[in-house]
Short mmCIF file of C-alpha atoms in Angstrom, two decimals:
data_model
loop_
_atom_site.label_atom_id
_atom_site.label_comp_id
_atom_site.label_asym_id
_atom_site.label_seq_id
_atom_site.Cartn_x
_atom_site.Cartn_y
_atom_site.Cartn_z
CA UNK A 1 -167.55 -115.12 -151.65
CA UNK A 2 -168.15 -113.40 -148.19
CA UNK A 3 -165.69 -114.09 -145.78
CA UNK A 4 -167.03 -115.56 -142.87
CA UNK A 5 -163.72 -116.36 -140.23
CA UNK A 6 -159.87 -116.11 -139.94
CA UNK A 7 -159.37 -118.74 -142.37
CA UNK A 8 -160.93 -117.25 -145.38
CA UNK A 9 -159.10 -113.59 -144.84
CA UNK A 10 -155.74 -115.92 -144.23
CA UNK A 11 -156.87 -117.35 -147.70
CA UNK A 12 -157.42 -114.80 -149.92
CA UNK A 13 -154.27 -112.41 -148.72
CA UNK A 14 -152.33 -115.18 -149.60
CA UNK A 15 -153.58 -115.31 -152.91
CA UNK A 16 -153.95 -111.68 -153.67
CA UNK A 17 -150.20 -111.14 -152.69
CA UNK A 18 -149.43 -114.24 -154.90
CA UNK A 19 -150.96 -112.57 -157.62
CA UNK A 20 -149.65 -108.99 -156.88
CA UNK A 21 -145.56 -110.16 -156.84
CA UNK A 22 -146.25 -112.02 -160.14
CA UNK A 23 -147.70 -108.60 -161.57
CA UNK A 24 -145.07 -106.44 -160.23
CA UNK A 25 -141.93 -108.94 -161.27
CA UNK A 26 -144.21 -108.72 -164.77
CA UNK A 27 -144.00 -105.43 -165.00
CA UNK A 28 -140.38 -104.72 -164.11
CA UNK A 29 -139.36 -107.36 -166.36
CA UNK A 30 -141.65 -105.53 -169.22
CA UNK A 31 -138.94 -103.59 -171.54
CA UNK A 32 -138.61 -103.43 -175.36
CA UNK A 33 -137.77 -106.64 -177.28
CA UNK A 34 -139.11 -109.28 -174.61
CA UNK A 35 -141.55 -111.44 -176.56
CA UNK A 36 -145.45 -111.46 -174.53
CA UNK A 37 -144.74 -115.28 -174.66
CA UNK A 38 -141.29 -114.78 -172.31
CA UNK A 39 -143.23 -112.46 -169.94
CA UNK A 40 -146.10 -114.81 -169.70
CA UNK A 41 -143.61 -117.45 -169.08
CA UNK A 42 -142.20 -115.47 -165.75
CA UNK A 43 -145.07 -115.04 -164.60
CA UNK A 44 -145.90 -118.81 -165.19
CA UNK A 45 -142.75 -119.32 -163.37
CA UNK A 46 -143.73 -117.64 -159.98
CA UNK A 47 -147.15 -119.10 -159.35
CA UNK A 48 -145.30 -122.77 -160.14
CA UNK A 49 -142.62 -121.43 -157.04
CA UNK A 50 -145.54 -120.11 -155.09
CA UNK A 51 -147.86 -123.23 -155.47
CA UNK A 52 -150.21 -121.27 -157.05
CA UNK A 53 -152.34 -121.97 -160.27
CA UNK A 54 -153.20 -119.72 -163.72
CA UNK A 55 -157.39 -119.49 -162.93
CA UNK A 56 -157.93 -118.21 -166.63
CA UNK A 57 -156.14 -121.39 -167.95
CA UNK A 58 -157.76 -123.56 -164.70
CA UNK A 59 -161.53 -122.27 -165.18
CA UNK A 60 -161.48 -121.60 -169.00
CA UNK A 61 -158.52 -123.37 -170.42
CA UNK A 62 -157.09 -119.61 -171.46
CA UNK A 63 -154.09 -120.39 -173.75
CA UNK A 64 -151.70 -118.71 -171.42
CA UNK A 65 -150.88 -118.07 -167.77
CA UNK A 66 -151.68 -114.71 -167.50
CA UNK A 67 -153.67 -112.23 -170.25
CA UNK A 68 -151.26 -109.66 -172.13
CA UNK A 69 -153.03 -106.83 -174.11
CA UNK A 70 -150.62 -104.27 -176.16
CA UNK A 71 -151.88 -101.50 -177.57
CA UNK A 72 -155.53 -101.94 -179.45
CA UNK A 73 -155.52 -105.07 -177.50
CA UNK A 74 -157.32 -104.00 -173.74
CA UNK A 75 -158.36 -107.54 -172.40
CA UNK A 76 -157.49 -111.43 -172.64
CA UNK A 77 -154.53 -110.92 -174.97
CA UNK A 78 -152.70 -114.02 -175.76
CA UNK A 79 -149.29 -114.34 -174.94
CA UNK A 80 -146.83 -115.20 -178.33
CA UNK A 81 -144.19 -114.06 -180.25
CA UNK A 82 -145.16 -110.32 -180.05
CA UNK A 83 -141.78 -108.63 -178.91
CA UNK A 84 -142.62 -105.66 -176.85
CA UNK A 85 -141.55 -102.12 -178.76
CA UNK A 86 -140.81 -98.58 -177.31
CA UNK A 87 -144.02 -96.99 -176.79
CA UNK A 88 -146.12 -99.51 -176.33
CA UNK A 89 -148.90 -99.74 -173.98
CA UNK A 90 -149.21 -102.91 -172.10
CA UNK A 91 -152.35 -104.46 -169.70
CA UNK A 92 -150.96 -107.27 -167.82
CA UNK A 93 -153.77 -109.35 -165.82
CA UNK A 94 -152.62 -111.67 -163.34
CA UNK A 95 -155.42 -114.01 -161.70
CA UNK A 96 -154.75 -117.13 -159.42
CA UNK A 97 -155.98 -120.07 -157.25
CA UNK A 98 -153.86 -120.89 -154.17
CA UNK A 99 -155.21 -123.18 -151.40
CA UNK A 100 -158.91 -122.87 -152.83
CA UNK A 101 -158.93 -119.25 -153.43
CA UNK A 102 -158.93 -117.17 -156.06
CA UNK A 103 -158.23 -113.12 -156.48
CA UNK A 104 -158.01 -111.21 -159.82
CA UNK A 105 -155.83 -107.95 -160.23
CA UNK A 106 -154.27 -106.35 -163.63
CA UNK A 107 -152.32 -102.88 -164.11
CA UNK A 108 -151.40 -101.26 -167.56
CA UNK A 109 -147.89 -100.35 -168.11
CA UNK A 110 -146.12 -97.64 -170.45
CA UNK A 111 -143.06 -98.57 -172.28
CA UNK A 112 -140.67 -95.42 -172.56
CA UNK A 113 -140.61 -93.33 -174.65
CA UNK A 114 -144.73 -92.22 -174.42
CA UNK A 115 -146.59 -89.03 -174.40
CA UNK A 116 -147.82 -86.78 -171.38
CA UNK A 117 -151.17 -87.56 -172.49
CA UNK A 118 -150.51 -91.34 -171.92
CA UNK A 119 -148.14 -90.76 -168.33
CA UNK A 120 -151.48 -89.01 -167.25
CA UNK A 121 -154.12 -91.38 -168.50
CA UNK A 122 -151.72 -93.90 -166.16
CA UNK A 123 -151.65 -92.36 -163.70
CA UNK A 124 -155.37 -91.49 -164.20
CA UNK A 125 -156.34 -94.77 -164.95
CA UNK A 126 -155.11 -95.91 -161.06
CA UNK A 127 -157.38 -92.68 -159.80
CA UNK A 128 -160.04 -93.80 -161.09
CA UNK A 129 -160.10 -97.31 -159.99
CA UNK A 130 -158.93 -95.99 -156.59
CA UNK A 131 -162.44 -93.98 -156.45
CA UNK A 132 -163.88 -97.34 -157.06
CA UNK A 133 -162.57 -99.03 -154.22
CA UNK A 134 -163.43 -96.37 -151.90
CA UNK A 135 -167.06 -97.33 -152.54
CA UNK A 136 -166.79 -100.85 -151.61
CA UNK A 137 -168.21 -100.71 -148.00
CA UNK A 138 -170.63 -102.96 -146.21
CA UNK A 139 -174.17 -101.84 -146.43
CA UNK A 140 -173.68 -99.21 -149.51
CA UNK A 141 -174.98 -99.90 -153.24
CA UNK A 142 -172.99 -101.27 -155.50
CA UNK A 143 -173.72 -98.47 -158.04
CA UNK A 144 -172.07 -96.04 -156.37
CA UNK A 145 -169.23 -97.66 -157.47
CA UNK A 146 -169.97 -96.81 -161.14
CA UNK A 147 -171.04 -93.55 -159.72
CA UNK A 148 -167.92 -92.57 -158.47
CA UNK A 149 -165.90 -93.76 -161.46
CA UNK A 150 -168.22 -92.61 -164.00
CA UNK A 151 -167.61 -88.84 -162.14
CA UNK A 152 -164.48 -89.38 -162.04
CA UNK A 153 -163.49 -89.78 -165.60
CA UNK A 154 -166.14 -87.41 -166.84
CA UNK A 155 -164.68 -84.48 -164.79
CA UNK A 156 -161.12 -85.29 -166.12
CA UNK A 157 -162.52 -85.70 -169.73
CA UNK A 158 -162.32 -89.28 -169.99
CA UNK A 159 -164.27 -92.23 -171.46
CA UNK A 160 -165.69 -95.53 -170.29
CA UNK A 161 -165.27 -99.10 -171.58
CA UNK A 162 -168.82 -100.13 -170.63
CA UNK A 163 -169.35 -104.01 -171.62
CA UNK A 164 -166.67 -105.04 -169.35
CA UNK A 165 -167.26 -105.43 -165.64
CA UNK A 166 -166.46 -105.58 -162.06
CA UNK A 167 -167.59 -109.53 -161.06
CA UNK A 168 -167.25 -111.65 -157.80
CA UNK A 169 -164.75 -113.29 -156.88
CA UNK A 170 -162.84 -115.69 -153.97
CA UNK A 171 -164.07 -119.26 -154.24
CA UNK A 172 -163.51 -119.31 -158.29
CA UNK A 173 -162.52 -116.72 -160.39
CA UNK A 174 -165.74 -115.39 -161.56
CA UNK A 175 -168.94 -115.24 -159.59
CA UNK A 176 -171.71 -113.52 -157.95
CA UNK A 177 -172.27 -110.81 -157.89
CA UNK A 178 -171.69 -110.27 -161.57
CA UNK A 179 -172.02 -107.47 -163.83
CA UNK A 180 -171.00 -104.88 -161.30
CA UNK A 181 -170.76 -101.85 -163.58
CA UNK A 182 -167.90 -99.41 -163.41
CA UNK A 183 -169.43 -96.43 -164.81
CA UNK A 184 -173.09 -94.84 -163.45
CA UNK A 185 -175.83 -97.47 -163.33
CA UNK A 186 -178.46 -96.18 -161.94
CA UNK A 187 -180.94 -99.40 -162.73
CA UNK A 188 -178.62 -101.36 -160.23
CA UNK A 189 -180.08 -101.67 -156.47
CA UNK A 190 -177.86 -104.75 -155.14
CA UNK A 191 -176.22 -103.83 -152.04
CA UNK A 192 -173.27 -104.76 -151.04
CA UNK A 193 -172.54 -106.66 -147.82
CA UNK A 194 -170.20 -107.02 -144.91
CA UNK A 195 -167.35 -109.41 -146.01
CA UNK A 196 -168.02 -109.51 -149.85
CA UNK A 197 -165.27 -110.12 -151.81
CA UNK A 198 -165.39 -108.70 -155.85
CA UNK A 199 -163.11 -106.56 -158.08
CA UNK A 200 -162.55 -103.42 -158.97
CA UNK A 201 -161.82 -102.63 -162.55
CA UNK A 202 -162.40 -99.66 -164.50
CA UNK A 203 -161.18 -99.60 -168.54
CA UNK A 204 -160.50 -95.66 -168.85
CA UNK A 205 -159.63 -94.74 -171.93
CA UNK A 206 -159.01 -91.42 -174.47
CA UNK A 207 -162.19 -92.00 -176.63
CA UNK A 208 -163.15 -96.30 -176.49
CA UNK A 209 -166.69 -96.62 -175.15
CA UNK A 210 -167.06 -100.60 -175.85
CA UNK A 211 -164.82 -103.64 -176.29
CA UNK A 212 -165.35 -106.02 -179.36
CA UNK A 213 -163.86 -109.39 -180.54
CA UNK A 214 -161.42 -109.61 -183.15
CA UNK A 215 -160.38 -113.11 -185.24
CA UNK A 216 -159.72 -115.41 -182.04
CA UNK A 217 -161.94 -116.40 -179.28
CA UNK A 218 -159.91 -114.81 -176.43
CA UNK A 219 -158.67 -110.97 -177.23
CA UNK A 220 -160.88 -107.73 -176.97
CA UNK A 221 -160.12 -104.75 -178.71
CA UNK A 222 -161.27 -101.22 -178.02
CA UNK A 223 -164.00 -99.90 -179.83
CA UNK A 224 -163.41 -96.93 -181.15
CA UNK A 225 -159.86 -97.40 -181.06
CA UNK A 226 -158.28 -95.60 -178.85
CA UNK A 227 -155.36 -96.03 -175.81
CA UNK A 228 -157.35 -97.61 -172.75
CA UNK A 229 -155.60 -98.25 -169.45
CA UNK A 230 -157.43 -101.58 -166.94
CA UNK A 231 -155.72 -101.37 -163.49
CA UNK A 232 -157.64 -103.98 -161.42
CA UNK A 233 -157.85 -105.01 -157.00
CA UNK A 234 -159.75 -107.42 -155.52
CA UNK A 235 -161.37 -106.01 -152.82
CA UNK A 236 -163.39 -107.71 -148.86
CA UNK A 237 -165.93 -104.87 -148.10
CA UNK A 238 -166.11 -104.06 -144.84
CA UNK A 239 -167.59 -101.80 -142.45
CA UNK A 240 -164.85 -100.15 -141.70
CA UNK A 241 -164.52 -99.99 -145.36
CA UNK A 242 -162.54 -101.70 -148.08
CA UNK A 243 -159.84 -103.68 -147.66
CA UNK A 244 -157.14 -104.56 -150.55
CA UNK A 245 -155.90 -108.11 -150.68
CA UNK A 246 -154.55 -107.94 -154.19
CA UNK A 247 -150.89 -105.67 -152.89
CA UNK A 248 -147.34 -106.90 -152.91
CA UNK A 249 -145.46 -108.02 -150.57
CA UNK A 250 -144.26 -105.16 -148.08
CA UNK A 251 -146.96 -102.76 -149.17
#
């Protein structure tokens, strides 16, 4: 999607705030003993209250309102009876539609107690995403996003999952431009135009290099198996730099 008027901007800001507030509430509720189904139920309730619809459910028939991935699962985890335990690393991905506009956000949460290396991984996952977001500028190269994330990961001793990509969003959950690498990809010659809407969502890891399928049609696992985090924002690229639409109320 390309933002072309104030109505587009207002619509994206609205749905961006909805998914961000939902993610924040789910993160706050995360504690040992809660099931991923119960956590998903909280997310669904918030989306319903704010007149929003789950995007993965709407677009793909995903069996849940949100994606919740625990430990070895790194993306598209199906909410269910699994109970959160002390020390778990949990990724929550919230995407939704409201008024014809879509936004997508996500974050990883470490449930205490956790090691210093996991605390550092979560901190640096946010920093890796920020490095990519900073490159979301009109008239800049799309490849600058992955280059910046890759530079950060290499400098700090991390690996990057290289088969899960960022994507265009706005009028649907996944749209052009597709295949936005969050790792160095010098073959990508595409440019970012003013008003382009897309996600920035690197997967930073302590050793994993790709995601592989499991026993169901959705859940993806780290390979080689290693702690992995993902942080995601939806952004609008402008001549003055990135506008992040997935910020919670009051941020």
